[in-house]
Amino acid sequence: MSMSSASKTTQCNMGQDESFIHDVFCCISYITHKSPLMQELFSKWLALNSGEAALLNYVSFHIYSTSDMCIYTGIIKAINFWNAIQDTEGACGYHNNLVEFGLNKEQEKQIFKVIMDTSEIISTIVKKAELCEQIRETKVTSFNRTLMFLQMHNQGGDA
C-alpha cells in the first residue's frame, strides 16, 4: 500500500520517531570521525552541488519507507552538524563528548542499510550528472563528425 507524502511526513514527526531521529543523529555524530563508511558518505555529500543535494532529498523521500526516512533525516542532520563542526573546530572535528543513544541490533542494521543506500544514491546522482555532461559534449562532437562525413561523400559527385 502506498503512502501519501503528507502521511509519511506526519508519521515521521510523531514523538517516538523524533526520539528515534535524535538517537540516529547522536549515533551518526558520534561515529562519523571513527567510521570510514561515514567519512566516505560525508565526503560524497559534501561534494554535491545544491541541485544534486535537492535531488538526493527528493529521491530519498520517494524511495524510503517511513522508518528509513526517519533514519535518513537523522543522518542528514548529523552530516550537517558534522559539517558545521568542521567549519568551527577544523578538521579534527567532533570531540568524544559522551552522547546517549539507545539502538538495538535491528535498528543498527537498518541504519547501516540506509547509510549504504544513501551512498549509492549519491554515487548514482553524480554518475548520471557526469554521463549527461558527456552526452552533451559527445552529441556536439558526434554531430560535427556526421556532418563532415556527409559533406565528404557529397563532394565526390555521382558514382
PDB file of C-alpha atoms in Angstrom:
ATOM      1  CA  MET A   1       0.000   0.000   0.000  1.00  0.00           C
ATOM      2  CA  SER A   2       1.444   3.358  -0.995  1.00  0.00           C
ATOM      3  CA  MET A   3       1.651   6.213   1.444  1.00  0.00           C
ATOM      4  CA  SER A   4       0.891   9.774   0.554  1.00  0.00           C
ATOM      5  CA  SER A   5       3.683  12.267   1.183  1.00  0.00           C
ATOM      6  CA  ALA A   6       1.574  14.055   3.793  1.00  0.00           C
ATOM      7  CA  SER A   7       1.042  10.894   5.848  1.00  0.00           C
ATOM      8  CA  LYS A   8       4.721   9.964   5.576  1.00  0.00           C
ATOM      9  CA  THR A   9       5.739  13.399   6.859  1.00  0.00           C
ATOM     10  CA  THR A  10       3.162  13.291   9.651  1.00  0.00           C
ATOM     11  CA  GLN A  11       4.208   9.823  10.755  1.00  0.00           C
ATOM     12  CA  CYS A  12       7.870  10.755  10.759  1.00  0.00           C
ATOM     13  CA  ASN A  13       7.196  13.767  13.003  1.00  0.00           C
ATOM     14  CA  MET A  14       5.496  11.867  15.813  1.00  0.00           C
ATOM     15  CA  GLY A  15       7.196  11.930  19.245  1.00  0.00           C
ATOM     16  CA  GLN A  16       8.529   8.375  19.076  1.00  0.00           C
ATOM     17  CA  ASP A  17      10.026   8.979  15.637  1.00  0.00           C
ATOM     18  CA  GLU A  18      11.541  12.286  16.798  1.00  0.00           C
ATOM     19  CA  SER A  19      13.237  10.403  19.619  1.00  0.00           C
ATOM     20  CA  PHE A  20      14.490   7.802  17.147  1.00  0.00           C
ATOM     21  CA  ILE A  21      15.716  10.526  14.756  1.00  0.00           C
ATOM     22  CA  HIS A  22      17.585  12.076  17.687  1.00  0.00           C
ATOM     23  CA  ASP A  23      19.157   8.697  18.537  1.00  0.00           C
ATOM     24  CA  VAL A  24      20.231   8.274  14.900  1.00  0.00           C
ATOM     25  CA  PHE A  25      21.611  11.832  14.902  1.00  0.00           C
ATOM     26  CA  CYS A  26      23.619  11.141  18.080  1.00  0.00           C
ATOM     27  CA  CYS A  27      24.888   7.821  16.748  1.00  0.00           C
ATOM     28  CA  ILE A  28      25.980   9.270  13.398  1.00  0.00           C
ATOM     29  CA  SER A  29      27.515  12.338  15.062  1.00  0.00           C
ATOM     30  CA  TYR A  30      29.471  10.054  17.349  1.00  0.00           C
ATOM     31  CA  ILE A  31      30.712   7.578  14.712  1.00  0.00           C
ATOM     32  CA  THR A  32      31.443   9.880  11.765  1.00  0.00           C
ATOM     33  CA  HIS A  33      35.040  10.555  12.821  1.00  0.00           C
ATOM     34  CA  LYS A  34      35.585   6.843  13.590  1.00  0.00           C
ATOM     35  CA  SER A  35      33.895   5.164  10.644  1.00  0.00           C
ATOM     36  CA  PRO A  36      35.429   5.121   7.155  1.00  0.00           C
ATOM     37  CA  LEU A  37      31.949   4.380   5.777  1.00  0.00           C
ATOM     38  CA  MET A  38      30.523   7.538   7.354  1.00  0.00           C
ATOM     39  CA  GLN A  39      33.571   9.574   6.351  1.00  0.00           C
ATOM     40  CA  GLU A  40      33.033   8.453   2.762  1.00  0.00           C
ATOM     41  CA  LEU A  41      29.326   9.334   2.903  1.00  0.00           C
ATOM     42  CA  PHE A  42      30.157  12.704   4.440  1.00  0.00           C
ATOM     43  CA  SER A  43      32.709  13.419   1.669  1.00  0.00           C
ATOM     44  CA  LYS A  44      30.261  12.385  -1.057  1.00  0.00           C
ATOM     45  CA  TRP A  45      27.503  14.520   0.464  1.00  0.00           C
ATOM     46  CA  LEU A  46      29.851  17.492   0.819  1.00  0.00           C
ATOM     47  CA  ALA A  47      30.788  17.286  -2.880  1.00  0.00           C
ATOM     48  CA  LEU A  48      27.161  17.566  -4.036  1.00  0.00           C
ATOM     49  CA  ASN A  49      26.069  20.831  -5.581  1.00  0.00           C
ATOM     50  CA  SER A  50      22.735  22.310  -4.442  1.00  0.00           C
ATOM     51  CA  GLY A  51      20.777  20.706  -7.291  1.00  0.00           C
ATOM     52  CA  GLU A  52      22.256  17.284  -6.594  1.00  0.00           C
ATOM     53  CA  ALA A  53      21.548  17.653  -2.854  1.00  0.00           C
ATOM     54  CA  ALA A  54      17.930  18.570  -3.629  1.00  0.00           C
ATOM     55  CA  LEU A  55      17.684  15.556  -5.935  1.00  0.00           C
ATOM     56  CA  LEU A  56      19.098  13.334  -3.173  1.00  0.00           C
ATOM     57  CA  ASN A  57      16.392  14.537  -0.788  1.00  0.00           C
ATOM     58  CA  TYR A  58      13.684  14.140  -3.418  1.00  0.00           C
ATOM     59  CA  VAL A  59      14.723  10.614  -4.393  1.00  0.00           C
ATOM     60  CA  SER A  60      15.175   9.582  -0.754  1.00  0.00           C
ATOM     61  CA  PHE A  61      11.718  10.835   0.176  1.00  0.00           C
ATOM     62  CA  HIS A  62      10.139   8.804  -2.589  1.00  0.00           C
ATOM     63  CA  ILE A  63      12.023   5.539  -2.161  1.00  0.00           C
ATOM     64  CA  TYR A  64      12.495   5.191   1.594  1.00  0.00           C
ATOM     65  CA  SER A  65       9.852   3.746   3.871  1.00  0.00           C
ATOM     66  CA  THR A  66       8.721   5.900   6.794  1.00  0.00           C
ATOM     67  CA  SER A  67      11.190   4.304   9.212  1.00  0.00           C
ATOM     68  CA  ASP A  68      14.042   4.545   6.697  1.00  0.00           C
ATOM     69  CA  MET A  69      13.115   8.179   6.031  1.00  0.00           C
ATOM     70  CA  CYS A  70      13.409   8.872   9.768  1.00  0.00           C
ATOM     71  CA  ILE A  71      16.889   7.323   9.694  1.00  0.00           C
ATOM     72  CA  TYR A  72      17.790   9.355   6.611  1.00  0.00           C
ATOM     73  CA  THR A  73      16.603  12.518   8.383  1.00  0.00           C
ATOM     74  CA  GLY A  74      18.814  11.733  11.393  1.00  0.00           C
ATOM     75  CA  ILE A  75      21.788  11.007   9.127  1.00  0.00           C
ATOM     76  CA  ILE A  76      21.412  14.276   7.201  1.00  0.00           C
ATOM     77  CA  LYS A  77      21.001  16.249  10.433  1.00  0.00           C
ATOM     78  CA  ALA A  78      24.195  14.644  11.741  1.00  0.00           C
ATOM     79  CA  ILE A  79      26.063  15.307   8.484  1.00  0.00           C
ATOM     80  CA  ASN A  80      25.003  18.969   8.619  1.00  0.00           C
ATOM     81  CA  PHE A  81      26.108  19.100  12.259  1.00  0.00           C
ATOM     82  CA  TRP A  82      29.418  17.446  11.365  1.00  0.00           C
ATOM     83  CA  ASN A  83      29.938  19.972   8.565  1.00  0.00           C
ATOM     84  CA  ALA A  84      29.292  22.867  10.970  1.00  0.00           C
ATOM     85  CA  ILE A  85      31.771  21.363  13.452  1.00  0.00           C
ATOM     86  CA  GLN A  86      34.372  21.121  10.689  1.00  0.00           C
ATOM     87  CA  ASP A  87      33.817  24.792   9.886  1.00  0.00           C
ATOM     88  CA  THR A  88      34.102  25.923  13.504  1.00  0.00           C
ATOM     89  CA  GLU A  89      36.605  23.479  15.049  1.00  0.00           C
ATOM     90  CA  GLY A  90      38.591  22.485  11.973  1.00  0.00           C
ATOM     91  CA  ALA A  91      39.414  19.105  10.513  1.00  0.00           C
ATOM     92  CA  CYS A  92      39.823  17.455  13.901  1.00  0.00           C
ATOM     93  CA  GLY A  93      36.066  17.693  14.151  1.00  0.00           C
ATOM     94  CA  TYR A  94      33.793  16.301  16.782  1.00  0.00           C
ATOM     95  CA  HIS A  95      35.277  15.591  20.193  1.00  0.00           C
ATOM     96  CA  ASN A  96      34.425  12.454  22.078  1.00  0.00           C
ATOM     97  CA  ASN A  97      31.701  14.042  24.161  1.00  0.00           C
ATOM     98  CA  LEU A  98      29.510  11.484  25.800  1.00  0.00           C
ATOM     99  CA  VAL A  99      26.293  11.181  23.863  1.00  0.00           C
ATOM    100  CA  GLU A 100      23.454   8.964  24.840  1.00  0.00           C
ATOM    101  CA  PHE A 101      21.511   6.969  22.347  1.00  0.00           C
ATOM    102  CA  GLY A 102      19.859   3.609  22.527  1.00  0.00           C
ATOM    103  CA  LEU A 103      19.657   1.446  19.466  1.00  0.00           C
ATOM    104  CA  ASN A 104      19.039  -2.271  19.217  1.00  0.00           C
ATOM    105  CA  LYS A 105      20.738  -4.577  16.703  1.00  0.00           C
ATOM    106  CA  GLU A 106      17.849  -4.360  14.230  1.00  0.00           C
ATOM    107  CA  GLN A 107      17.939  -0.570  14.305  1.00  0.00           C
ATOM    108  CA  GLU A 108      21.721  -0.608  13.832  1.00  0.00           C
ATOM    109  CA  LYS A 109      21.300  -2.881  10.790  1.00  0.00           C
ATOM    110  CA  GLN A 110      18.595  -0.599   9.420  1.00  0.00           C
ATOM    111  CA  ILE A 111      20.833   2.466   9.894  1.00  0.00           C
ATOM    112  CA  PHE A 112      23.718   0.694   8.154  1.00  0.00           C
ATOM    113  CA  LYS A 113      21.413  -0.176   5.239  1.00  0.00           C
ATOM    114  CA  VAL A 114      20.212   3.432   4.886  1.00  0.00           C
ATOM    115  CA  ILE A 115      23.829   4.666   5.011  1.00  0.00           C
ATOM    116  CA  MET A 116      24.781   2.239   2.230  1.00  0.00           C
ATOM    117  CA  ASP A 117      21.670   3.070   0.180  1.00  0.00           C
ATOM    118  CA  THR A 118      22.209   6.821   0.564  1.00  0.00           C
ATOM    119  CA  SER A 119      25.827   6.449  -0.502  1.00  0.00           C
ATOM    120  CA  GLU A 120      24.690   4.503  -3.571  1.00  0.00           C
ATOM    121  CA  ILE A 121      22.033   7.100  -4.408  1.00  0.00           C
ATOM    122  CA  ILE A 122      24.663   9.843  -4.241  1.00  0.00           C
ATOM    123  CA  SER A 123      27.016   7.837  -6.485  1.00  0.00           C
ATOM    124  CA  THR A 124      24.209   7.324  -8.988  1.00  0.00           C
ATOM    125  CA  ILE A 125      23.278  11.011  -8.993  1.00  0.00           C
ATOM    126  CA  VAL A 126      26.903  12.012  -9.589  1.00  0.00           C
ATOM    127  CA  LYS A 127      27.426   9.370 -12.309  1.00  0.00           C
ATOM    128  CA  LYS A 128      24.252  10.408 -14.107  1.00  0.00           C
ATOM    129  CA  ALA A 129      25.287  14.066 -13.999  1.00  0.00           C
ATOM    130  CA  GLU A 130      28.698  13.142 -15.445  1.00  0.00           C
ATOM    131  CA  LEU A 131      27.076  10.957 -18.097  1.00  0.00           C
ATOM    132  CA  CYS A 132      24.674  13.731 -19.113  1.00  0.00           C
ATOM    133  CA  GLU A 133      27.598  16.125 -19.477  1.00  0.00           C
ATOM    134  CA  GLN A 134      29.477  13.580 -21.615  1.00  0.00           C
ATOM    135  CA  ILE A 135      26.400  13.064 -23.782  1.00  0.00           C
ATOM    136  CA  ARG A 136      26.071  16.820 -24.293  1.00  0.00           C
ATOM    137  CA  GLU A 137      29.744  17.039 -25.303  1.00  0.00           C
ATOM    138  CA  THR A 138      29.607  13.905 -27.478  1.00  0.00           C
ATOM    139  CA  LYS A 139      26.418  14.993 -29.180  1.00  0.00           C
ATOM    140  CA  VAL A 140      28.092  18.132 -30.464  1.00  0.00           C
ATOM    141  CA  THR A 141      31.261  16.272 -31.469  1.00  0.00           C
ATOM    142  CA  SER A 142      29.323  13.388 -32.992  1.00  0.00           C
ATOM    143  CA  PHE A 143      27.078  15.779 -34.895  1.00  0.00           C
ATOM    144  CA  ASN A 144      30.138  17.577 -36.295  1.00  0.00           C
ATOM    145  CA  ARG A 145      31.713  14.267 -37.376  1.00  0.00           C
ATOM    146  CA  THR A 146      28.485  13.152 -39.025  1.00  0.00           C
ATOM    147  CA  LEU A 147      28.207  16.468 -40.830  1.00  0.00           C
ATOM    148  CA  MET A 148      31.813  16.199 -42.047  1.00  0.00           C
ATOM    149  CA  PHE A 149      31.198  12.606 -43.214  1.00  0.00           C
ATOM    150  CA  LEU A 150      28.120  13.637 -45.193  1.00  0.00           C
ATOM    151  CA  GLN A 151      29.921  16.603 -46.723  1.00  0.00           C
ATOM    152  CA  MET A 152      32.846  14.410 -47.809  1.00  0.00           C
ATOM    153  CA  HIS A 153      30.522  11.930 -49.523  1.00  0.00           C
ATOM    154  CA  ASN A 154      28.530  14.661 -51.222  1.00  0.00           C
ATOM    155  CA  GLN A 155      31.676  16.225 -52.712  1.00  0.00           C
ATOM    156  CA  GLY A 156      32.538  13.148 -54.765  1.00  0.00           C
ATOM    157  CA  GLY A 157      29.624  13.617 -57.131  1.00  0.00           C
ATOM    158  CA  ASP A 158      27.547  10.802 -58.602  1.00  0.00           C
ATOM    159  CA  ALA A 159      29.051   7.354 -58.719  1.00  0.00           C
TER     160      ALA A 159
END
